[in-house]
Coordinates of C-alpha atoms in Angstrom, one line a residue:
Chain Q
M1 CA -59.4 13.8 -3.8
A2 CA -56.4 12.2 -3.5
N3 CA -57.5 8.9 -5.2
Q4 CA -58.8 11.1 -8.3
E5 CA -55.3 12.7 -8.8
S6 CA -53.8 9.3 -9.0
T7 CA -56.0 7.9 -11.1
E8 CA -55.6 10.4 -13.6
V9 CA -51.7 9.7 -14.0
V10 CA -52.3 5.9 -14.6
P11 CA -54.0 7.1 -18.0
A12 CA -51.4 9.4 -18.8
G13 CA -48.8 6.9 -18.7
R14 CA -50.7 4.6 -20.9
A15 CA -51.0 7.2 -23.6
A16 CA -47.3 7.6 -23.6
A17 CA -46.5 3.9 -24.3
S18 CA -46.1 3.1 -28.0
S19 CA -49.6 1.7 -29.1
G20 CA -47.6 -1.2 -31.0
T21 CA -46.4 -2.4 -27.3
A22 CA -48.9 -1.4 -25.0
V23 CA -50.7 -4.6 -24.1
E24 CA -54.0 -4.0 -22.3
R25 CA -54.3 -6.4 -19.6
S26 CA -57.7 -7.6 -18.5
D27 CA -56.8 -8.8 -15.2
A28 CA -54.9 -5.6 -14.5
F29 CA -54.3 -4.6 -10.7
Q30 CA -57.1 -2.3 -9.5
N31 CA -56.3 0.1 -7.1
P32 CA -58.4 -0.9 -4.2
G33 CA -57.8 2.7 -2.3
L34 CA -57.8 2.9 1.3
P35 CA -59.0 1.0 3.8
P36 CA -61.8 2.4 5.5
H37 CA -60.8 4.4 8.5
R38 CA -61.0 2.2 11.8
P39 CA -61.2 4.2 15.1
R40 CA -59.1 3.0 17.8
V41 CA -60.2 1.7 21.1
T42 CA -58.9 4.7 23.0
D43 CA -60.9 7.3 21.0
S44 CA -64.0 5.4 22.0
D45 CA -63.2 4.1 25.5
P46 CA -61.9 6.9 28.1
K47 CA -60.9 3.9 30.4
A48 CA -58.8 2.6 27.6
A49 CA -57.4 5.9 27.0
K50 CA -56.3 6.2 30.7
H51 CA -54.9 3.0 30.7
A52 CA -52.8 4.1 27.5
E53 CA -51.9 7.2 29.5
R54 CA -50.8 5.4 32.4
A55 CA -48.3 3.0 30.3
I56 CA -47.0 5.8 28.4
V57 CA -45.9 7.6 31.8
A58 CA -44.9 4.3 33.2
L59 CA -42.6 4.1 30.3
F60 CA -41.0 7.7 30.8
Y61 CA -40.2 6.8 34.3
V62 CA -38.8 3.5 33.4
S63 CA -36.4 5.7 31.0
I64 CA -35.3 7.5 34.6
V65 CA -34.9 4.6 36.4
G66 CA -32.5 3.2 33.7
A67 CA -30.6 6.4 33.3
V68 CA -30.2 6.5 37.5
F69 CA -29.3 3.0 37.1
A70 CA -26.6 3.6 34.8
M71 CA -25.1 6.4 37.1
A72 CA -25.3 4.0 39.9
A73 CA -23.6 1.3 38.4
Y74 CA -20.7 3.7 37.0
F75 CA -19.8 3.5 40.8
A76 CA -21.1 0.6 42.0
F77 CA -18.7 -1.6 39.6
P78 CA -15.6 1.0 39.2
I79 CA -13.1 -0.3 36.6
H80 CA -9.8 -1.2 38.8
A81 CA -6.5 -0.7 36.8
D82 CA -5.4 -4.3 37.9
D83 CA -8.4 -6.3 37.0
L84 CA -8.9 -6.3 33.3
A85 CA -12.5 -8.4 34.1
S86 CA -13.7 -5.3 35.9
V87 CA -14.5 -3.5 32.6
R88 CA -16.8 -6.3 31.7
L89 CA -19.2 -5.9 34.6
N90 CA -18.8 -1.9 34.3
N91 CA -19.5 -1.8 30.4
L92 CA -22.6 -4.4 30.9
F93 CA -24.2 -2.4 33.6
L94 CA -23.6 0.8 32.1
G95 CA -24.9 -0.3 28.5
L96 CA -28.0 -1.7 30.2
G97 CA -28.9 1.2 32.1
L98 CA -28.4 3.4 29.2
S99 CA -30.2 1.3 26.7
L100 CA -33.2 0.8 28.7
A101 CA -33.3 4.7 29.4
L102 CA -32.9 5.4 25.6
L103 CA -35.1 2.8 24.4
A104 CA -38.1 3.7 26.9
I105 CA -38.0 7.3 25.9
G106 CA -38.3 5.7 22.0
V107 CA -40.8 3.5 22.7
G108 CA -43.1 5.7 24.8
A109 CA -43.1 8.4 22.7
V110 CA -43.9 6.1 19.5
H111 CA -46.7 4.3 21.8
W112 CA -48.0 8.0 23.0
G113 CA -48.1 9.0 18.9
K114 CA -50.1 5.6 17.8
V115 CA -52.8 5.5 20.8
L116 CA -53.4 9.1 22.2
M117 CA -52.3 11.5 19.4
A118 CA -54.9 12.8 16.8
D119 CA -56.0 9.8 14.4
H120 CA -56.1 11.7 11.0
E121 CA -55.2 9.3 8.1
G122 CA -53.9 11.7 4.7
V123 CA -52.3 10.6 1.7
D124 CA -49.6 12.9 0.1
I125 CA -49.0 12.2 -3.5
R126 CA -45.8 12.7 -4.9
H127 CA -45.4 15.6 -6.9
P128 CA -44.1 15.3 -10.5
I129 CA -40.1 15.7 -10.8
R130 CA -40.3 18.0 -13.9
G131 CA -40.6 21.3 -13.2
D132 CA -43.1 23.2 -15.0
Q133 CA -42.3 25.4 -18.4
K134 CA -41.8 28.7 -16.3
T135 CA -39.2 27.1 -13.8
R136 CA -37.3 25.5 -16.6
A137 CA -37.0 29.0 -18.5
R138 CA -35.9 30.8 -15.8
A139 CA -32.9 28.0 -14.8
V140 CA -31.9 28.3 -18.4
E141 CA -31.8 31.9 -18.4
I142 CA -29.9 31.9 -14.9
I143 CA -27.3 29.7 -16.7
D144 CA -27.0 31.9 -19.8
L145 CA -26.4 34.7 -17.7
A146 CA -23.4 33.1 -15.5
N147 CA -21.6 32.0 -18.6
V148 CA -22.3 35.5 -20.0
E149 CA -20.6 36.9 -16.8
S150 CA -18.1 34.8 -16.2
G151 CA -17.0 34.3 -19.5
F152 CA -16.7 30.5 -19.6
G153 CA -17.7 30.1 -22.9
R154 CA -16.1 32.9 -24.3
R155 CA -12.8 32.5 -22.9
T156 CA -11.9 29.3 -24.1
L157 CA -8.3 29.3 -23.1
I158 CA -9.1 30.0 -19.7
R159 CA -11.6 27.1 -19.4
N160 CA -9.8 24.5 -21.4
S161 CA -6.4 24.9 -19.1
M162 CA -8.4 24.8 -16.1
I163 CA -10.0 21.7 -17.2
A164 CA -6.3 20.5 -18.2
A165 CA -5.4 21.1 -14.7
I166 CA -8.4 19.3 -12.8
A167 CA -7.4 16.0 -15.4
V168 CA -3.6 16.2 -14.5
L169 CA -4.1 16.4 -10.4
P170 CA -5.3 12.5 -10.1
F171 CA -1.6 11.5 -11.5
P172 CA 0.3 12.1 -8.4
A173 CA -2.0 9.4 -6.6
I174 CA -1.2 7.1 -9.2
F175 CA 2.6 7.7 -8.3
L176 CA 2.2 7.5 -4.8
F177 CA 0.8 4.1 -4.9
R178 CA 4.4 2.9 -6.0
D179 CA 5.2 3.0 -2.3
L180 CA 3.0 -0.1 -1.8
A181 CA 5.4 -2.2 -3.8
P182 CA 9.3 -2.8 -2.7
A183 CA 11.7 -0.1 -2.9
S184 CA 14.2 -2.3 -5.3
G185 CA 13.1 -4.2 -8.0
T186 CA 9.6 -4.9 -9.3
P187 CA 6.9 -6.7 -7.1
A188 CA 6.8 -9.4 -9.1
E189 CA 10.6 -10.1 -8.6
A190 CA 10.2 -9.5 -4.8
Y191 CA 6.8 -12.1 -5.1
S192 CA 9.1 -14.7 -6.9
H193 CA 11.9 -15.3 -4.7
T194 CA 12.2 -16.1 -0.6
M195 CA 15.1 -15.8 1.9
W196 CA 15.7 -19.6 1.1
K197 CA 18.9 -20.1 -0.5
K198 CA 21.3 -23.0 -0.9
G199 CA 22.9 -23.9 2.2
S200 CA 20.6 -22.1 4.7
R201 CA 19.6 -24.5 7.8
L202 CA 15.8 -25.0 8.5
T203 CA 15.3 -23.5 12.1
K204 CA 12.3 -23.8 14.3
D205 CA 9.8 -20.9 14.5
P206 CA 9.8 -18.9 16.6
S207 CA 13.1 -19.5 18.3
G208 CA 15.2 -20.1 15.1
V209 CA 16.9 -23.3 16.7
P210 CA 18.5 -25.3 13.7
I211 CA 16.5 -28.8 12.9
K212 CA 18.6 -32.2 12.9
A213 CA 17.3 -34.6 10.5
S214 CA 17.2 -37.1 13.3
D215 CA 15.0 -35.1 15.3
V216 CA 12.2 -35.2 12.9
T217 CA 10.5 -38.7 13.8
I218 CA 7.6 -40.2 11.5
G219 CA 4.6 -38.3 12.1
S220 CA 6.1 -35.1 13.4
V221 CA 5.5 -31.7 12.1
F222 CA 7.8 -28.7 12.4
H223 CA 6.9 -25.1 11.6
V224 CA 10.0 -23.7 10.1
I225 CA 11.6 -20.6 9.1
P226 CA 14.9 -19.8 7.4
E227 CA 18.2 -19.7 9.4
G228 CA 18.5 -16.0 10.3
L229 CA 14.8 -14.6 9.7
N230 CA 14.5 -13.4 13.2
D231 CA 17.4 -10.7 12.6
A232 CA 16.3 -9.8 9.2
P233 CA 15.1 -6.1 8.7
D234 CA 11.9 -7.2 7.3
M235 CA 11.5 -10.0 8.9
L236 CA 7.6 -10.2 8.7
E237 CA 7.7 -9.7 5.0
E238 CA 10.2 -12.3 4.6
K239 CA 8.4 -14.7 7.2
A240 CA 5.2 -14.3 5.1
K241 CA 6.8 -15.8 1.8
A242 CA 9.6 -18.2 3.8
A243 CA 7.4 -20.2 5.9
V244 CA 7.7 -23.7 5.7
L245 CA 6.0 -27.0 7.0
L246 CA 8.1 -29.9 7.6
M247 CA 6.8 -33.7 7.9
R248 CA 8.2 -36.9 7.8
L249 CA 6.5 -39.7 6.5
D250 CA 7.4 -43.3 5.4
P251 CA 9.6 -42.9 2.4
A252 CA 7.3 -45.8 1.0
D253 CA 4.6 -43.2 0.7
L254 CA 5.9 -40.2 -1.1
H255 CA 5.7 -40.6 -4.8
P256 CA 8.1 -38.1 -6.2
S257 CA 8.2 -37.2 -10.0
K258 CA 11.1 -37.2 -12.3
G259 CA 13.7 -34.9 -11.3
R260 CA 12.3 -34.3 -7.9
E261 CA 13.4 -37.6 -6.0
S262 CA 16.0 -36.0 -4.3
W263 CA 14.3 -33.1 -2.8
A264 CA 13.2 -35.2 0.5
Y265 CA 15.6 -36.4 2.8
D266 CA 14.8 -40.1 4.1
G267 CA 11.2 -39.4 3.8
I268 CA 11.5 -35.5 5.4
V269 CA 9.3 -33.4 3.1
A270 CA 9.2 -29.4 3.3
Y271 CA 6.4 -27.6 1.5
S272 CA 5.8 -23.7 1.5
K273 CA 2.8 -23.1 4.3
I274 CA 1.3 -20.3 2.1
C275 CA -1.4 -21.6 0.1
T276 CA -1.6 -21.0 -3.4
H277 CA -5.4 -19.9 -3.4
V278 CA -5.4 -16.6 -1.5
G279 CA -2.2 -17.0 1.0
C280 CA -3.5 -18.1 4.1
P281 CA -0.9 -20.6 6.4
V282 CA -2.0 -23.9 5.6
A283 CA -0.8 -26.5 8.6
L284 CA -3.6 -28.6 9.4
Y285 CA -1.8 -31.8 8.6
E286 CA -3.5 -35.4 9.4
Q287 CA -0.5 -37.5 10.0
Q288 CA -2.4 -40.7 9.2
T289 CA -4.1 -39.3 5.8
H290 CA -0.9 -37.1 4.8
H291 CA -3.4 -34.5 4.0
L292 CA -3.0 -31.0 4.6
L293 CA -6.0 -28.8 4.9
C294 CA -6.0 -24.7 4.7
P295 CA -8.4 -23.6 6.9
C296 CA -9.6 -20.6 5.1
H297 CA -11.4 -22.4 2.3
Q298 CA -10.9 -25.9 3.0
S299 CA -8.6 -26.3 -0.2
Q300 CA -6.8 -29.8 0.7
F301 CA -2.9 -31.2 -0.5
D302 CA -2.3 -34.4 -0.7
I303 CA 1.6 -34.6 0.8
T304 CA 2.3 -38.3 -0.7
R305 CA 1.7 -36.5 -4.1
E306 CA 3.9 -33.2 -4.2
A307 CA 1.2 -31.6 -2.2
E308 CA -1.3 -32.0 -5.3
V309 CA -4.5 -30.2 -4.8
I310 CA -7.6 -32.9 -4.2
F311 CA -10.2 -30.6 -2.7
G312 CA -11.1 -27.0 -2.8
P313 CA -10.3 -23.7 -4.5
A314 CA -6.7 -23.9 -4.6
K315 CA -5.4 -24.2 -8.4
R316 CA -1.5 -25.5 -7.9
P317 CA 0.3 -27.6 -5.3
L318 CA 2.1 -26.0 -2.7
P319 CA 5.7 -25.4 -3.6
Q320 CA 8.4 -28.1 -2.6
L321 CA 11.4 -26.9 -0.8
P322 CA 14.5 -29.1 -1.9
I323 CA 16.2 -30.1 1.3
S324 CA 19.0 -32.3 2.2
V325 CA 21.3 -32.4 5.3
D326 CA 24.6 -30.6 6.0
S327 CA 27.5 -32.5 7.4
Q328 CA 26.6 -32.2 11.0
G329 CA 23.2 -33.8 10.7
Y330 CA 21.3 -30.4 10.4
L331 CA 18.5 -30.0 7.5
V332 CA 19.4 -27.1 5.0
A333 CA 17.7 -26.2 1.9
Q334 CA 19.2 -27.4 -1.5
S335 CA 17.9 -23.9 -2.9
D336 CA 15.2 -21.9 -3.2
F337 CA 11.7 -22.9 -4.0
H338 CA 11.5 -23.4 -7.8
E339 CA 8.4 -21.3 -8.3
P340 CA 7.1 -18.3 -7.0
V341 CA 4.9 -19.7 -3.6
G342 CA 1.6 -18.3 -2.4
P343 CA -1.1 -16.8 -4.6
S344 CA -1.1 -15.9 -8.6
F345 CA 0.0 -12.5 -9.3
W346 CA 0.0 -10.7 -13.1
E347 CA 3.3 -11.3 -13.9
R348 CA 3.6 -15.1 -12.3
R349 CA 5.9 -17.0 -14.6
G350 CA 5.0 -20.7 -14.6
D351 CA 8.3 -21.8 -15.8
Y352 CA 10.5 -21.5 -12.7
N353 CA 10.7 -25.2 -12.5
V354 CA 13.0 -25.6 -15.8
Chain D
M1 CA -68.4 -18.1 57.2
I2 CA -65.9 -17.1 54.9
R3 CA -63.4 -19.9 56.1
T4 CA -66.0 -22.6 54.7
R5 CA -67.0 -20.9 51.5
R6 CA -63.4 -20.3 50.8
A7 CA -62.6 -24.2 51.4
A8 CA -65.9 -25.4 49.4
A9 CA -64.5 -23.4 46.4
A10 CA -60.6 -24.9 46.8
G11 CA -62.5 -28.6 47.0
P12 CA -62.8 -29.1 43.3
V13 CA -59.9 -27.0 41.9
R14 CA -57.8 -29.2 44.1
T15 CA -59.4 -32.6 43.0
R16 CA -58.8 -31.3 39.7
K17 CA -55.4 -30.8 39.8
R18 CA -54.7 -34.1 41.5
G19 CA -56.3 -35.8 37.7
R20 CA -54.6 -33.5 35.4
R21 CA -50.6 -32.9 35.4
S22 CA -49.7 -29.6 35.1
P23 CA -48.2 -29.0 31.2
L24 CA -44.7 -27.7 33.0
A25 CA -44.2 -30.9 35.3
S26 CA -43.1 -32.7 32.0
V27 CA -40.6 -29.8 31.3
A28 CA -39.3 -29.9 34.8
L29 CA -38.8 -33.7 34.9
V30 CA -36.8 -33.3 31.9
A31 CA -34.9 -30.7 33.4
V32 CA -34.2 -32.3 36.5
G33 CA -33.1 -35.7 34.6
L34 CA -30.4 -33.2 32.2
L35 CA -28.9 -31.8 35.6
L36 CA -28.5 -35.2 37.1
T37 CA -26.8 -36.7 34.2
G38 CA -24.5 -33.6 33.4
G39 CA -23.5 -33.7 37.4
A40 CA -23.0 -37.5 37.1
Y41 CA -21.0 -36.7 34.0
T42 CA -18.8 -34.0 35.3
L43 CA -18.0 -35.9 38.6
F44 CA -17.2 -38.9 36.4
T45 CA -15.2 -36.9 34.5
A46 CA -13.1 -34.8 37.0
S47 CA -12.5 -38.0 39.1
S48 CA -10.8 -39.7 36.2
G49 CA -8.1 -37.2 36.0
A50 CA -6.6 -38.1 39.6
S51 CA -3.5 -39.7 39.2
A52 CA -2.8 -43.1 41.1
A53 CA 0.4 -43.5 42.2
I54 CA 1.5 -46.7 40.6
D55 CA 4.7 -48.2 39.6
L56 CA 4.9 -48.8 36.3
N57 CA 7.7 -51.2 36.6
S58 CA 6.2 -53.6 38.9
A59 CA 5.8 -57.0 37.9
Q60 CA 2.4 -57.1 39.7
A61 CA 1.4 -54.0 37.6
I62 CA 2.7 -55.6 34.2
S63 CA 0.8 -59.0 34.9
Q64 CA -2.3 -57.2 35.9
G65 CA -2.2 -54.8 32.8
K66 CA -1.3 -58.0 30.6
K67 CA -4.5 -59.7 31.8
L68 CA -6.8 -56.9 31.2
F69 CA -4.9 -56.5 27.6
Q70 CA -5.6 -60.0 26.5
A71 CA -9.5 -59.6 27.6
N72 CA -10.2 -55.9 26.1
C73 CA -7.7 -55.2 23.7
A74 CA -5.9 -58.2 22.0
T75 CA -9.4 -58.5 19.8
C76 CA -8.2 -55.6 17.7
H77 CA -4.4 -54.9 18.7
G78 CA -3.4 -58.6 18.7
L79 CA -2.3 -60.7 21.5
A80 CA 1.3 -59.7 21.0
L81 CA 0.6 -55.9 20.3
Q82 CA 1.3 -56.7 16.5
G83 CA -2.1 -55.2 15.5
T84 CA -4.7 -56.9 12.9
V85 CA -6.9 -55.6 10.1
A86 CA -8.8 -54.2 12.8
G87 CA -6.5 -52.2 14.9
P88 CA -2.9 -50.9 14.6
S89 CA 0.3 -52.3 16.1
L90 CA 1.0 -51.2 19.7
I91 CA 4.6 -51.8 19.7
G92 CA 6.6 -49.4 20.8
V93 CA 3.5 -46.4 21.2
G94 CA 4.5 -46.1 24.8
A95 CA 3.0 -45.8 28.3
A96 CA 1.9 -42.1 27.3
A97 CA 0.0 -43.2 24.4
V98 CA -2.1 -45.8 26.1
D99 CA -2.8 -43.3 29.3
F100 CA -4.1 -41.0 26.7
Q101 CA -6.0 -43.3 24.7
V102 CA -7.5 -45.3 27.5
G103 CA -7.8 -42.2 30.1
T104 CA -9.7 -40.0 27.8
G105 CA -12.3 -43.0 27.0
R106 CA -10.8 -42.8 23.5
M107 CA -10.2 -46.3 23.8
P108 CA -11.9 -49.0 23.8
L109 CA -13.4 -47.4 20.8
A110 CA -17.1 -47.6 20.8
Q111 CA -17.9 -47.7 17.0
D112 CA -16.3 -47.3 13.7
A113 CA -16.3 -43.9 13.2
P114 CA -13.8 -41.2 11.3
Q115 CA -12.1 -40.6 14.6
A116 CA -12.2 -42.1 18.3
Q117 CA -14.3 -39.8 20.5
D118 CA -13.5 -38.9 24.0
K119 CA -16.3 -40.4 26.6
P120 CA -16.1 -41.5 29.8
P121 CA -13.5 -44.0 30.4
V122 CA -14.2 -47.6 30.8
F123 CA -11.1 -48.3 33.3
D124 CA -10.6 -46.8 36.3
D125 CA -7.3 -44.8 36.8
T126 CA -5.2 -47.9 38.6
Q127 CA -6.4 -50.4 35.4
T128 CA -5.4 -47.6 33.0
K129 CA -1.8 -47.3 34.5
E130 CA -1.5 -51.1 34.2
L131 CA -2.7 -51.3 31.1
A132 CA 0.3 -48.7 30.2
A133 CA 2.6 -51.0 32.1
Y134 CA 1.9 -53.8 30.4
V135 CA 2.1 -52.2 26.8
A136 CA 5.7 -50.3 28.2
S137 CA 7.1 -53.6 29.3
V138 CA 6.7 -55.2 25.7
A139 CA 8.8 -52.2 23.9
P140 CA 10.0 -49.1 25.0
G141 CA 8.2 -45.8 23.9
P142 CA 7.2 -42.3 25.4
G143 CA 6.8 -42.8 29.4
L144 CA 4.1 -40.9 31.3
P145 CA 5.0 -37.3 31.8
S146 CA 6.6 -35.8 34.9
S147 CA 4.7 -34.1 37.3
K148 CA 6.8 -31.0 37.3
Y149 CA 5.4 -30.3 33.8
L150 CA 1.7 -30.3 35.0
Q151 CA 2.2 -27.9 37.6
L152 CA 0.7 -24.9 35.5
S153 CA 3.8 -22.9 36.6
G154 CA 5.2 -22.3 33.1
N155 CA 5.6 -19.2 31.2
A156 CA 2.1 -18.5 29.7
T157 CA 3.3 -15.7 27.6
R158 CA 5.6 -18.0 25.5
G159 CA 3.3 -21.0 25.8
A160 CA 0.5 -18.7 24.3
E161 CA 3.1 -18.3 21.2
L162 CA 3.9 -21.9 20.8
F163 CA 0.4 -22.8 21.0
R164 CA -0.4 -20.0 18.4
I165 CA 2.3 -21.3 16.3
N166 CA 1.9 -25.5 16.5
C167 CA -1.6 -25.8 17.5
A168 CA -4.1 -23.1 16.9
M169 CA -4.5 -23.8 13.2
C170 CA -6.5 -27.0 14.0
H171 CA -7.6 -26.2 17.9
N172 CA -8.7 -22.9 17.3
V173 CA -6.8 -20.0 19.1
A174 CA -8.7 -20.3 22.3
G175 CA -8.0 -24.0 22.3
A176 CA -12.2 -24.5 21.6
G177 CA -11.5 -27.0 18.6
G178 CA -12.6 -27.1 15.0
A179 CA -13.2 -29.3 11.9
L180 CA -11.0 -31.2 9.8
T181 CA -11.7 -33.3 6.5
E182 CA -14.3 -35.7 6.0
G183 CA -15.7 -36.1 9.8
K184 CA -12.4 -35.7 11.6
Y185 CA -12.0 -32.8 14.0
A186 CA -9.7 -31.4 16.4
P187 CA -11.2 -31.6 19.7
N188 CA -12.0 -28.8 22.1
L189 CA -9.2 -28.7 25.0
N190 CA -11.3 -27.0 27.6
G191 CA -11.8 -29.2 30.4
V192 CA -8.6 -32.0 29.1
T193 CA -6.3 -32.7 31.9
P194 CA -2.6 -31.3 32.0
A195 CA -1.3 -34.6 31.8
H196 CA -3.7 -35.8 28.9
I197 CA -2.5 -32.7 26.9
Y198 CA 1.1 -33.6 27.7
E199 CA 0.6 -37.3 26.3
A200 CA -1.2 -36.2 23.2
M201 CA 1.9 -33.4 22.0
L202 CA 4.0 -36.4 22.8
T203 CA 2.2 -39.0 21.2
G204 CA 0.4 -37.8 18.5
P205 CA -3.0 -39.6 18.8
Q206 CA -4.8 -40.5 15.6
N207 CA -4.3 -37.8 12.9
M208 CA -2.7 -35.1 15.2
P209 CA 1.0 -34.8 14.2
V210 CA 3.6 -36.0 16.6
F211 CA 5.2 -33.0 18.9
N212 CA 8.4 -35.0 20.0
D213 CA 10.7 -33.1 22.6
A214 CA 13.4 -32.2 20.1
N215 CA 10.5 -30.2 18.5
I216 CA 8.5 -29.0 21.4
S217 CA 10.8 -29.3 24.6
P218 CA 9.0 -30.7 27.9
Q219 CA 9.3 -27.0 29.3
D220 CA 7.7 -25.8 26.1
K221 CA 4.9 -28.4 26.6
A222 CA 4.4 -27.1 30.3
D223 CA 4.5 -23.3 29.0
I224 CA 2.0 -24.6 26.3
I225 CA -0.4 -26.2 29.2
T226 CA -0.2 -23.4 31.5
A227 CA -1.4 -20.9 28.7
L228 CA -4.1 -23.1 27.7
K229 CA -5.5 -23.2 31.2
A230 CA -4.6 -19.5 31.9
T231 CA -7.2 -18.9 28.7
Q232 CA -10.0 -20.9 30.1
Q233 CA -9.6 -19.8 33.9
N234 CA -9.1 -16.2 33.0
A235 CA -12.6 -14.0 33.2
N236 CA -13.2 -12.9 29.5
V237 CA -13.1 -9.2 29.3
G238 CA -15.4 -9.2 26.3
G239 CA -18.4 -10.9 27.5
F240 CA -20.1 -13.8 26.2
D241 CA -17.5 -15.8 23.9
L242 CA -20.3 -17.8 22.3
G243 CA -17.8 -21.0 22.4
S244 CA -14.9 -18.8 21.2
L245 CA -15.6 -20.1 17.8
G246 CA -15.1 -16.7 16.2
P247 CA -17.2 -15.4 13.5
V248 CA -19.4 -18.0 12.7
A249 CA -21.1 -18.0 16.1
E250 CA -20.9 -14.5 16.7
G251 CA -22.4 -13.8 13.0
L252 CA -25.2 -16.2 13.8
F253 CA -26.2 -14.5 17.1
L254 CA -26.4 -11.2 15.6
W255 CA -28.6 -12.5 12.5
I256 CA -30.7 -13.6 14.5
F257 CA -31.0 -11.5 17.8
G258 CA -30.0 -8.4 16.3
L259 CA -31.9 -8.4 13.1
G260 CA -34.8 -10.0 14.9
A261 CA -35.2 -7.2 17.3
I262 CA -35.2 -4.7 14.1
V263 CA -37.8 -6.5 12.4
A264 CA -39.6 -6.8 15.4
F265 CA -39.4 -3.0 16.1
T266 CA -40.2 -2.4 12.4
V267 CA -43.4 -4.6 12.5
W268 CA -44.5 -2.6 15.6
L269 CA -43.6 1.1 14.4
T270 CA -45.7 0.6 11.5
A271 CA -48.5 -1.2 12.7
K272 CA -51.7 0.6 13.6
A273 CA -53.2 1.3 17.0
N274 CA -56.4 -0.7 17.4

């Protein structure tokens, strides 16, 4: 019966296709129909049925054991306020007991259904999605009646003003997004400048202790924040832009381009720690190869060649912070970065170097 | 009557067993071998951490160290520590660098590789200190750390913050180590002695940068070591840490065991009972 219905549907579909495009395949897949019904062992062998029954009962008893174990574990492994590690045992055994209880009920119920409940095989054919003519006509009738009674099609002024009200409603949300940008200036402005300015000392992260040039021995790496960052009102935002990595190389290893010769001090160079790809902190410095590795996407920068990208998805070199020393021997910035730090953004100008 | 029958039944079984080894025997043998090797290795590395009381300035230690150096190190580092094409100059590296490189087994180098790996040390603690005494006598350099910074009595909170800022990007936030470029890696810090951690910060072995006392003061270093050991010794509240490697190890575990269980249950649910 079911098979007959399904074979009727197929020719109907074929007839719908254009005769010009329909290709009759000679090796088309034939519906094999249902496999023959196979009786289960538990249907024919009463011993097997008895065995299955015992297994299902055992599973439900296992579930009871799990639940009781969970209750016992709650008291056997209490959480002590002064010992965080006690949470681990408590959670572990409570979870094991409860999952055993739930799992055993589920497995038992499914096993029961599979081996002991009646074994009828049936096929439910999907009914067509399209309703019959009578149902469709009745639906149109209802919509027409609603239109007439509500006056939705007749009172066009009311209808159009309502559509306009709904259309305008989302606009405040767009304006609320403005709160994500800095309060003063455009976001592009905020991205383009950092806390560094002429004369601000390079200090150690997190203590804020200024760094003497003589303290930076060859092979050293200092994680640097600008002077006064710890007291800044928006400290984290500023740190996310102004973080700098300070390294000292043999001056002979550096290859500064024209106009940037004075940006380093006796082999000490400072580069932005914010990756130009998507802004991860780049600080995996190898002191023999002078390569900087970004841990997020494996971009590599060559410090001897002004942090040019030698591998990975980053497109621009890390911006260099021009540095010198003040009269007391402390390292200071000559200016802010000459280009925006970090990843690209729409309004980013490429000519900050000028 | 019953006893004799049982003996007769057991007889042939026993002779057959004598002729053929159980398939589990070889597995058990390998397991025992692995356990013994691992145990011996643990004992060996643990014993190397003990510090011997040797006066680095004594003439005897220096002359002993010179002999050891000439026999074992001079081929690559030169008879006058000046370095050769095969190895860098050791002038001014100090006793701390020697104690770290030789004490962790990184030197002498076993093979040409992207970086020297830690392995069971070739020299015992006395010989290591004698080598350090000799190298330090040729030119001054960073000395061995004072034991007061190695007592794990620092401020772990402060040390953890310094570790996250200065060390965690390479060595992983739990000190589990991580990959660098071209086969190099930052090693796992679990099980490294406090003295070796201190010396590594001070001297910057291989591609690790130098963190001198002006950058991270001796007390800061003691704090970092305290924090590291506290991380490693405290029980993990979250359960299995899967090597503390983060989302890679955790994801792999879930993909294999979590999804595996779901697939297995789905297959079972849809299979017909026979």
